[in-house]
Short mmCIF file of C-alpha atoms and ligand atoms in Angstrom, two decimals:
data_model
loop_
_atom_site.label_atom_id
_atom_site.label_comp_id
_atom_site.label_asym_id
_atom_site.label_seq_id
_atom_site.Cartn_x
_atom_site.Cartn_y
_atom_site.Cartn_z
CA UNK A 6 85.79 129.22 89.95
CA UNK A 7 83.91 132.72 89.21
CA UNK A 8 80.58 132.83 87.97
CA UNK A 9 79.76 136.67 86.15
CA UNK A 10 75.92 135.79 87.28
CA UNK A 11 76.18 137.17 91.02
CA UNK A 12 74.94 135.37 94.00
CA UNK A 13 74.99 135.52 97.72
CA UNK A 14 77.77 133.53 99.06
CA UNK A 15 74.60 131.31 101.31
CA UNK A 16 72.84 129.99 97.87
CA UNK A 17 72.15 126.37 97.24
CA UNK A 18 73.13 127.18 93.59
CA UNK A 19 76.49 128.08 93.40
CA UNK A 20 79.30 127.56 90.25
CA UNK A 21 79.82 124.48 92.03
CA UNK A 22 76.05 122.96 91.45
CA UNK A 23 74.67 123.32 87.93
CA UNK A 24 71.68 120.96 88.69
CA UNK A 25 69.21 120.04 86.47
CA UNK A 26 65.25 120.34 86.36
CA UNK A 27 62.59 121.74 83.78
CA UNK A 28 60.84 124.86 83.38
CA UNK A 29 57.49 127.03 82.51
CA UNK A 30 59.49 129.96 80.69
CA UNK A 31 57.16 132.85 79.40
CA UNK A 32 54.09 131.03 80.72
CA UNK A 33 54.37 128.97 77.12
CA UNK A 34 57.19 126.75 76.56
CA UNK A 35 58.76 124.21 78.69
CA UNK A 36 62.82 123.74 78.94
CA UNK A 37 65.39 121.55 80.75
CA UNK A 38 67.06 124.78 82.71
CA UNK A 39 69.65 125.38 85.14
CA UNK A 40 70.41 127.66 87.97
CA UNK A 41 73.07 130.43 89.79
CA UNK A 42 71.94 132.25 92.66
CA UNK A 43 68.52 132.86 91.64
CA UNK A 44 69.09 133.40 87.61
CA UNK A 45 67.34 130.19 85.45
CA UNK A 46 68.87 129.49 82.32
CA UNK A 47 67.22 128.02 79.54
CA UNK A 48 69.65 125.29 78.53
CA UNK A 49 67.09 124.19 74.86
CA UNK A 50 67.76 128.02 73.26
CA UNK A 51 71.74 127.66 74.73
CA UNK A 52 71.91 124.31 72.95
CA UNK A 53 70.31 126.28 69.83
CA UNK A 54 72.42 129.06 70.14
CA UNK A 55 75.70 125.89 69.24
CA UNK A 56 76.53 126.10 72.34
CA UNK A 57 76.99 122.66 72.69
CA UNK A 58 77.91 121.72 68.97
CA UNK A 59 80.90 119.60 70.32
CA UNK A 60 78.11 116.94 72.03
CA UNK A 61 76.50 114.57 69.79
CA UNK A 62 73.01 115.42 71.30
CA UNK A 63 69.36 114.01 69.98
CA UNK A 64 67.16 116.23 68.78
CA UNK A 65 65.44 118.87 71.04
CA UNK A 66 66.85 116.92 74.17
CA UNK A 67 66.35 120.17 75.90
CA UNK A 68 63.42 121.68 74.79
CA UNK A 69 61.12 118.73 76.46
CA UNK A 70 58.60 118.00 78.85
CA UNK A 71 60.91 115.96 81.27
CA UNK A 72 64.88 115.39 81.59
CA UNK A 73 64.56 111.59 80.65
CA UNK A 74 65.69 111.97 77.23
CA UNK A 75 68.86 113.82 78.44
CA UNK A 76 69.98 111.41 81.21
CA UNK A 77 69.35 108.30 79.19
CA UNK A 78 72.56 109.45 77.80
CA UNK A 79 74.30 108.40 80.65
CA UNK A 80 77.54 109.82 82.48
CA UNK A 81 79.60 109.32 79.29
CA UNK A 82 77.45 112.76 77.76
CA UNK A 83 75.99 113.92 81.07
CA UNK A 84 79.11 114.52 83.16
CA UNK A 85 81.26 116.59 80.53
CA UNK A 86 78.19 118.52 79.28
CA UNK A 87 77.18 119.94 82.88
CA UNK A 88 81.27 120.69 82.76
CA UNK A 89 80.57 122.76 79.72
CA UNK A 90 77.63 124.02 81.21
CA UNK A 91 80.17 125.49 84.28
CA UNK A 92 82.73 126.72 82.17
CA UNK A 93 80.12 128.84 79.74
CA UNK A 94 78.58 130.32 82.81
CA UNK A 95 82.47 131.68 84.37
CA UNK A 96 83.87 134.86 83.95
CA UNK A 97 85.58 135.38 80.77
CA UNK A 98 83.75 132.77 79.12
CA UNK A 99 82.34 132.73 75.37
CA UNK A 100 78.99 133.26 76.47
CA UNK A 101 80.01 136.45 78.75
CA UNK A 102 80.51 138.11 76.47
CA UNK A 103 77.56 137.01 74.42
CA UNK A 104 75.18 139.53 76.34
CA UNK A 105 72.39 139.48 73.88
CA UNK A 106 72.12 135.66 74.00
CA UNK A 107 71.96 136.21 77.58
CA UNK A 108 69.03 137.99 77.61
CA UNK A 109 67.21 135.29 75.99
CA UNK A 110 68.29 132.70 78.03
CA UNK A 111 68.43 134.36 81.89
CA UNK A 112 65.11 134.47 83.56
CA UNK A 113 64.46 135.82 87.50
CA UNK A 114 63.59 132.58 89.22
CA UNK A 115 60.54 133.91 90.49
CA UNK A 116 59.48 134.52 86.92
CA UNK A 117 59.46 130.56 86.05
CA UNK A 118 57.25 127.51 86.99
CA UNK A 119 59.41 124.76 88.16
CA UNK A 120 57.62 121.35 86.61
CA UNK A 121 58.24 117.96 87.84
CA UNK A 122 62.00 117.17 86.20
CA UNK A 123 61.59 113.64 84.88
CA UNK A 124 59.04 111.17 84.44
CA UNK A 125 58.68 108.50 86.96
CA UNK A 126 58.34 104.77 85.77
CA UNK A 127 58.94 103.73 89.00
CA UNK A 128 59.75 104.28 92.21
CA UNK A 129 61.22 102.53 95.46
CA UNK A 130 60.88 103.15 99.04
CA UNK A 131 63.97 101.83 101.24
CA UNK A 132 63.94 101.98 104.88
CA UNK A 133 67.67 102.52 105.33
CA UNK A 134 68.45 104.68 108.54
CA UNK A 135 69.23 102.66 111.63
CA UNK A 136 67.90 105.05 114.05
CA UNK A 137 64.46 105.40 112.36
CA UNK A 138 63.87 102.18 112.11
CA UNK A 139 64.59 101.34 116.09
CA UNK A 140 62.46 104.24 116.90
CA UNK A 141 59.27 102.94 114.62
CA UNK A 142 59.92 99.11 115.86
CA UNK A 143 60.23 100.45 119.44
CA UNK A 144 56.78 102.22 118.77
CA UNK A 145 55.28 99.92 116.76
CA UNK A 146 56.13 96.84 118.03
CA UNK A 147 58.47 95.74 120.85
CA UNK A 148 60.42 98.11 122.58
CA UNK A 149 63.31 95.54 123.29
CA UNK A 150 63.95 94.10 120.02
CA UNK A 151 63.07 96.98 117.95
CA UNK A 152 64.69 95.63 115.12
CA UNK A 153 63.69 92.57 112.89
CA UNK A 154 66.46 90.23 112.01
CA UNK A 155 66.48 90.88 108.44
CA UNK A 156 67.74 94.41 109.33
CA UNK A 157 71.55 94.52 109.52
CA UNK A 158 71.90 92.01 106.67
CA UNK A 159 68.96 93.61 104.32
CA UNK A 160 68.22 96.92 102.55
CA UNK A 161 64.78 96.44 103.27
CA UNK A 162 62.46 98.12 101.10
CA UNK A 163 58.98 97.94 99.17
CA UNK A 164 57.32 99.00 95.87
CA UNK A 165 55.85 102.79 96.33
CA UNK A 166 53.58 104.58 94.00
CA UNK A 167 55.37 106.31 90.81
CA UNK A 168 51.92 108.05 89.87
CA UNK A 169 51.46 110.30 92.71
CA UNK A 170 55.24 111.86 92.98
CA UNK A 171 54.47 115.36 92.45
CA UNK A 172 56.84 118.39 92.46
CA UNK A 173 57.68 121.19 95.26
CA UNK A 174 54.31 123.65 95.34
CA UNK A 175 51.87 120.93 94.56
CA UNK A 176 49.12 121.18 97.29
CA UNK A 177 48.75 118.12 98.68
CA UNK A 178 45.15 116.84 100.08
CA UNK A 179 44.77 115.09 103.27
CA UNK A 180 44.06 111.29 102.22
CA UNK A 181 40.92 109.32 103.74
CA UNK A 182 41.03 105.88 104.79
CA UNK A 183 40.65 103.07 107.26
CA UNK A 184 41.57 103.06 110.59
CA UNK A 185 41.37 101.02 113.93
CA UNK A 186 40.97 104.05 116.71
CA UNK A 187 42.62 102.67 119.61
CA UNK A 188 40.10 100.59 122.20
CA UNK A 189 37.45 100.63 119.16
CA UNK A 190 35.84 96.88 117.95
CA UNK A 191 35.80 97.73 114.57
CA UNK A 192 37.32 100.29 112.09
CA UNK A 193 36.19 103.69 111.04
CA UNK A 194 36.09 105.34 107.48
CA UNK A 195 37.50 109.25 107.57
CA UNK A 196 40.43 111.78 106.98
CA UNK A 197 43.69 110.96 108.72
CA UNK A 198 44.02 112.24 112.22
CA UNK A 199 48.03 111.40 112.16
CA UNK A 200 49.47 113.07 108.74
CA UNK A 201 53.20 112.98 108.79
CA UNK A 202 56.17 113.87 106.68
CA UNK A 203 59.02 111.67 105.92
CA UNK A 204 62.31 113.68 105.61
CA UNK A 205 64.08 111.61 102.85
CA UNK A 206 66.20 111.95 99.84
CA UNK A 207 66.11 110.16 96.37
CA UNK A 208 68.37 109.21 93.91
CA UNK A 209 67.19 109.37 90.14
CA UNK A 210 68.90 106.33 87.88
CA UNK A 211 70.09 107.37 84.20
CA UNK A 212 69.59 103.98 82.20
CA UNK A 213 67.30 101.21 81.73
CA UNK A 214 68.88 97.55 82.21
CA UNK A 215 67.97 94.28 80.55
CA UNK A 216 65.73 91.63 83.23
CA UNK A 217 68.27 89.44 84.57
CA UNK A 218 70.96 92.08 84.85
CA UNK A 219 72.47 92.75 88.35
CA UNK A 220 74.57 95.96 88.95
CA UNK A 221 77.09 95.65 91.10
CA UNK A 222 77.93 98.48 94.45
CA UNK A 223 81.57 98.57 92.46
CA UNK A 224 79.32 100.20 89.07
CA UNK A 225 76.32 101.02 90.95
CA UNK A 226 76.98 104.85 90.75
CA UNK A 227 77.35 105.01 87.18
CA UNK A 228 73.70 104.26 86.95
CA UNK A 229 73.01 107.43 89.60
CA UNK A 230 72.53 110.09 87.70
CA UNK A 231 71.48 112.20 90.83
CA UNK A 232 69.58 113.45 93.79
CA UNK A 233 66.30 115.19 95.14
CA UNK A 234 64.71 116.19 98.45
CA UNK A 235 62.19 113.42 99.19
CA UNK A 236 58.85 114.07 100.79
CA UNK A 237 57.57 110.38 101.70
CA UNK A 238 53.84 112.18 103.11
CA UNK A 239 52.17 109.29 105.43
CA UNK A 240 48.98 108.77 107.19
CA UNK A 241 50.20 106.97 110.79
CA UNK A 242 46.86 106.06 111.67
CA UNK A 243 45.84 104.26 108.22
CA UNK A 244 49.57 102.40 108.17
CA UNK A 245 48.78 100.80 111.26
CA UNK A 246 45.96 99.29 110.78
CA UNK A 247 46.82 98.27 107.12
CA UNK A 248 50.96 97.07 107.40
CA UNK A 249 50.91 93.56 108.60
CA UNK A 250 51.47 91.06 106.68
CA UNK A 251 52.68 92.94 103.33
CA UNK A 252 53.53 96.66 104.42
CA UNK A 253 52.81 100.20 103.39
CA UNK A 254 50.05 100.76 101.03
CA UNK A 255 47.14 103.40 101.31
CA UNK A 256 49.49 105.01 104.43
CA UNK A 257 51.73 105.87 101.55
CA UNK A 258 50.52 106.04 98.00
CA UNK A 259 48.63 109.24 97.77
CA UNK A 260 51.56 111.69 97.38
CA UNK A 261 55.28 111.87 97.99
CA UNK A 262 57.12 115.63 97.37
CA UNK A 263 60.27 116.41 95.35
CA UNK A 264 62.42 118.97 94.96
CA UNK A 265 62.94 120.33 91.33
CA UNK A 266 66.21 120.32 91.00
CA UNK A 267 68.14 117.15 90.52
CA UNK A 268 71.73 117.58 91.63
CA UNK A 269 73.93 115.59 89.93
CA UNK A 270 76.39 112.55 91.80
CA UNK A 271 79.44 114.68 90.58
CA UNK A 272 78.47 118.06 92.15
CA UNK A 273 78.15 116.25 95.19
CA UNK A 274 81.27 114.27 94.93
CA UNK A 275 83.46 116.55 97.20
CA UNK A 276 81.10 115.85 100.37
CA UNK A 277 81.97 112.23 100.23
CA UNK A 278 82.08 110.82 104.00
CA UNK A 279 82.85 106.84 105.00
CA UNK A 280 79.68 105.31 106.32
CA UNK A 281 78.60 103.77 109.74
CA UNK A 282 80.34 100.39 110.41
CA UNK A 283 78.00 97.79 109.28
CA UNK A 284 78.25 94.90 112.03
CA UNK A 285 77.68 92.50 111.25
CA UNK A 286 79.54 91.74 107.76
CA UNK A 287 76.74 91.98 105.08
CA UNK A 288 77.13 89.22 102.04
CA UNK A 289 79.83 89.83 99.37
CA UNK A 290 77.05 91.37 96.96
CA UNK A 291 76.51 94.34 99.73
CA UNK A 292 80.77 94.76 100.28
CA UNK A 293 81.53 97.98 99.12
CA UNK A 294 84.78 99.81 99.03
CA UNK A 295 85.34 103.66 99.22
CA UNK A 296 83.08 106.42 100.56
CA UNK A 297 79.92 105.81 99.50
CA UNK A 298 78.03 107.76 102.08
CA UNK A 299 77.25 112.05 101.78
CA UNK A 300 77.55 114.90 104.21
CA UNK A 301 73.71 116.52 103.18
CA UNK A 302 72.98 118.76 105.85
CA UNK A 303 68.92 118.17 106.03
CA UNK A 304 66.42 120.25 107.64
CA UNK A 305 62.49 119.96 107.79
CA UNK A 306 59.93 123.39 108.43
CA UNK A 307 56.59 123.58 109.27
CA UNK A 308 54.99 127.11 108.22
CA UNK A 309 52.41 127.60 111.39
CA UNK A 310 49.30 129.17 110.72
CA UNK A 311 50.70 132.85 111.03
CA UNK A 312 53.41 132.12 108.47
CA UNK A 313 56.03 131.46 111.23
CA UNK A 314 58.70 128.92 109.56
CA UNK A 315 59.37 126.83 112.40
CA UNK A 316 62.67 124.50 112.10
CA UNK A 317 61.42 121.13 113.56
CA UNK A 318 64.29 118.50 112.71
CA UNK A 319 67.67 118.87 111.88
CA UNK A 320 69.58 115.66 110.57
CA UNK A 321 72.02 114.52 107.66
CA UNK A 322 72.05 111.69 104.58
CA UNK A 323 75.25 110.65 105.91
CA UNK A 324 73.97 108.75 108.62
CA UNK A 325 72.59 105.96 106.62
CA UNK A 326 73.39 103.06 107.72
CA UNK A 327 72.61 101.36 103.58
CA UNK A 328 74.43 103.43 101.08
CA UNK A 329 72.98 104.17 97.79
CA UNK A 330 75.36 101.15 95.95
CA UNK A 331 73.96 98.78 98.36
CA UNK A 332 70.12 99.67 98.19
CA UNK A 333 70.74 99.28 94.08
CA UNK A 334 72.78 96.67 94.39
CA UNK A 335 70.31 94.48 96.36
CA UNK A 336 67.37 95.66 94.55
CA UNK A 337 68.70 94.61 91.01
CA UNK A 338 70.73 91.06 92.24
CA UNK A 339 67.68 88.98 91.39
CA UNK A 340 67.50 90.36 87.72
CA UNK A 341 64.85 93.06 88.53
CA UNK A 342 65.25 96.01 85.63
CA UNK A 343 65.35 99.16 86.29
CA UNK A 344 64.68 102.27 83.81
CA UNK A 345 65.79 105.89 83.18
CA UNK A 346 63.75 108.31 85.56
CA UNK A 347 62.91 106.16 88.14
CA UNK A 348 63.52 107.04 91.84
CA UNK A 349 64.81 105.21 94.52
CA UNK A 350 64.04 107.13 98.59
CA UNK A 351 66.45 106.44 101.05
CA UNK A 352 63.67 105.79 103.26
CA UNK A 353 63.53 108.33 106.67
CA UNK A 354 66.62 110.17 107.37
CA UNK A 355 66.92 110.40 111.26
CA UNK A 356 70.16 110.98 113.49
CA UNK A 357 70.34 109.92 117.16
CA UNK A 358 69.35 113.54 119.01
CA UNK A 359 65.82 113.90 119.87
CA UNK A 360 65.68 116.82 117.12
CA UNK A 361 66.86 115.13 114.18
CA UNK A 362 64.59 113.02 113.64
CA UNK A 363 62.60 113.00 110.20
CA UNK A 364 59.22 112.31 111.08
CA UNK A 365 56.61 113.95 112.91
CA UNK A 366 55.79 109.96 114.99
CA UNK A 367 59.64 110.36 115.97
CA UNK A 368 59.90 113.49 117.20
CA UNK A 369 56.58 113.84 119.06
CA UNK A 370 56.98 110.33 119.67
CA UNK A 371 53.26 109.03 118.92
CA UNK A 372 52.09 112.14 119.60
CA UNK A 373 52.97 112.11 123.27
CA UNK A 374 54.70 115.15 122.89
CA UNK A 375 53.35 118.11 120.88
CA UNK A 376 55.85 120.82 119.10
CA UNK A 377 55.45 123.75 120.09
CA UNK A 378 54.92 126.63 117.38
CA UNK A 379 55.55 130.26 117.29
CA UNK A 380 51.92 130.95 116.60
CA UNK A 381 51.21 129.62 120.37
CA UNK A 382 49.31 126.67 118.69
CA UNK A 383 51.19 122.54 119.32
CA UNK A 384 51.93 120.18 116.63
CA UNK A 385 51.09 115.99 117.32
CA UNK A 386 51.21 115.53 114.02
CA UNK A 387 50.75 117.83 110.43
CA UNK A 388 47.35 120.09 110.11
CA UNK A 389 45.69 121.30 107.25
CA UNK A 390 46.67 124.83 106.15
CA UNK A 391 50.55 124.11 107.62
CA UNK A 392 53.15 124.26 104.83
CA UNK A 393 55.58 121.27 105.08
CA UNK A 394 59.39 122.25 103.79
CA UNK A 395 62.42 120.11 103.33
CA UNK A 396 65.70 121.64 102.32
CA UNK A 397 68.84 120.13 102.21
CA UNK A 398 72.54 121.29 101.43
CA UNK A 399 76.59 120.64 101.48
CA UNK A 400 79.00 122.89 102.70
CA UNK A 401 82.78 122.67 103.01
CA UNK A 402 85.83 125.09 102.80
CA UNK A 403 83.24 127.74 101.97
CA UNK A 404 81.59 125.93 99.09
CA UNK A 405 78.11 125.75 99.23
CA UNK A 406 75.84 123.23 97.28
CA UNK A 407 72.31 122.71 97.47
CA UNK A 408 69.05 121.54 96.67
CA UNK A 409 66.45 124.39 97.53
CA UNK A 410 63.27 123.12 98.96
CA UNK A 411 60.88 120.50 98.73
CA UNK A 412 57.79 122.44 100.25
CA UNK A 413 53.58 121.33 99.98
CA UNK A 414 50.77 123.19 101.36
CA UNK A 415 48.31 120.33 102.97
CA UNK A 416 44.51 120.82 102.21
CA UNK A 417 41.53 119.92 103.88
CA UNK A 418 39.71 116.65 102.62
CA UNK A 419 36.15 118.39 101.59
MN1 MN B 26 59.22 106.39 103.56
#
């Protein structure tokens, strides 16, 4: 497969991708757009153009605020319109030759505003890798029985905030609250001293179900219409004073980072990989068969003070020990509905090396001990002024794709 838009053989966006977001184009209309190497294409004035005559498509599905319109069509449109979508942008292809359409539709990616790509209803925090959750219970709690019983058998999870998902490039300001400093008699009202990243991924669902219907793991990916980068920004100090009894709240709700691109369940298809062995054997609602589990190669910056990018964690989605069936599965088996747009994070994303662990209260562990950054300067946990960036991408038999970067400036509290 040929594109005739050229890109270097290292880009996220290869042939292979077409994801999906939405765009600023000309600093005055928005459009669902996607993207080769580093050209945007502006799928509303394609779809204009006839383009995509053969698709019984609503209205203006393209040339909209968000992408929920489009993927509430589900796979049966979706899937064999991003196929179109390849096959227009090959070599050879009807719209090759169609170099004055072209014109209207390319744009230089750093010529367009990515926006926030669908509209949230609601979203869903799971806390689905095995190793991050034995390294926060071992911190947390008790280092001998890190995990809690429910573990092995549960996807546990909890209700996050929809509102404040924002997309890559929107600053995000360090979050006051309540905390109990350690030895103190009573709390303290201020900024967060402990302001961490989560490195975790999302998947975006493409339908809303009827209360009372479960979906199954067997049909659970027909309701994925894809993935993002997932930014899960925490306060450590304010989450431990507030978790017990019910969990995350105020530690969590001010702001959570995507990427803008959604790449779609097919495009990442090839990277399939078998998941770890779940032992014990979870209920017959969480049996799954197949490879349910992706090889995401995931890695997490932090921008130091001088501009240095400094690589800080390096792990993978595939080491999830809940697939993405399972954690939809479970949440929907008591009749809760879900709708178009919402998102569902995997919960942190660490591996079982010291450096791949997604969180700044792993790998410092507590803060005991500081990263060390090219400026000179030592990291506990995230500063203001540091740029946070997640990227994430496949590669196999020399076919690269990606999701470009989830990346947030954080802002003093004034
Ligand atoms: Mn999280």
């Amino acid at each position: 497969m040929t594109s005739f838009i050229p890109y270097n053989q290292d880009s996220d966006f290869s042939i292979h991708n077409i994801p999906f977001g939405v765009a600023l184009l000309d600093e005055s209309f928005t459009a669902a757009v996607t993207r080769i190497g580093d050209t945007v294409i502006d799928l509303a004035t394609l779809c204009d153009a006839g383009y995509f005559d053969e698709f019984e498509l609503p209205d203006n599905v393209f040339d909209a605020f968000t992408l929920n319109h489009f993927i509430d069509l589900g796979k049966a449109i979706t899937v064999p319109l991003r196929e179109k979508i390849q096959q227009l942008l090959q070599e050879g292809s009807e719209l090759h030759q169609d170099t004055e359409l072209q014109e209207e539709i390319f744009y230089d990616y750093d010529d367009v505003i990515m926006l926030m790509p669908v509209h949230v209803p609601n979203y869903t925090d799971f806390y689905s890798s095995i190793e991050h959750a034995t390294n926060v219970g071992k911190m947390f709690r008790d280092p001998e029985n890190a995990l809690l019983p429910n573990w092995k058998h549960i996807p546990v999870g909890y209700h996050g905030r929809a509102s404040s998902i924002v997309v890559s490039g929107y600053p995000i300001t360090r979050p006051n609250g309540q905390t109990m400093p350690e030895g103190a008699d009573a709390p303290v009202f201020g900024p967060t001293k402990r302001l961490d990243f989560e490195l975790e991924m999302g998947f975006v669902v493409n339908s809303n179900t009827d209360m009372g219907k479960a979906i199954s793991t067997r049909e659970a990916e027909e309701y994925i219409f894809g993935m993002v980068l997932f930014n899960d920004w925490s306060a450590r100090d304010i989450q431990k004073w507030e978790y017990v009894p019910l969990g995350p709240f105020l530690a969590k709700n001010f702001a959570s980072t995507i990427s803008p691109w959604i790449v779609t369940l097919e495009a990442l298809s090839p990277y399939r990989v078998a998941g770890p062995k779940q032992d014990p054997e979870v209920l017959p609602y969480l049996q799954y068969t197949g490879d349910r589990n992706f090889d995401i190669n995931l890695e997490v910056y932090i921008v130091d003070q001088e501009g240095n990018e400094n690589l800080v964690s390096e792990s993978n989605f595939k080491y999830m020990y809940w697939n993405m069936s399972q954690q939809l599965a479970h949440h929907t088996v008591n009749g809760c509905n879900v709708e178009a747009g919402d998102i569902y994070a995997s919960g942190t994303i660490s591996g079982e090396k010291d450096n791949s662990f997604g969180s700044m209260l792993e790998l410092t562990w507590g803060g005991k001990k500081p990263l060390k950054m090219k400026d000179g300067t030592e990291r506990k946990f995230i500063e203001d002024g540091d740029v946070v960036i997640l990227k994430g991408f496949c590669e196999k038999d020399g076919v690269r794709v990606g999701f470009g970067e989830a990346s947030a400036m954080v802002i003093a509290n004034e």
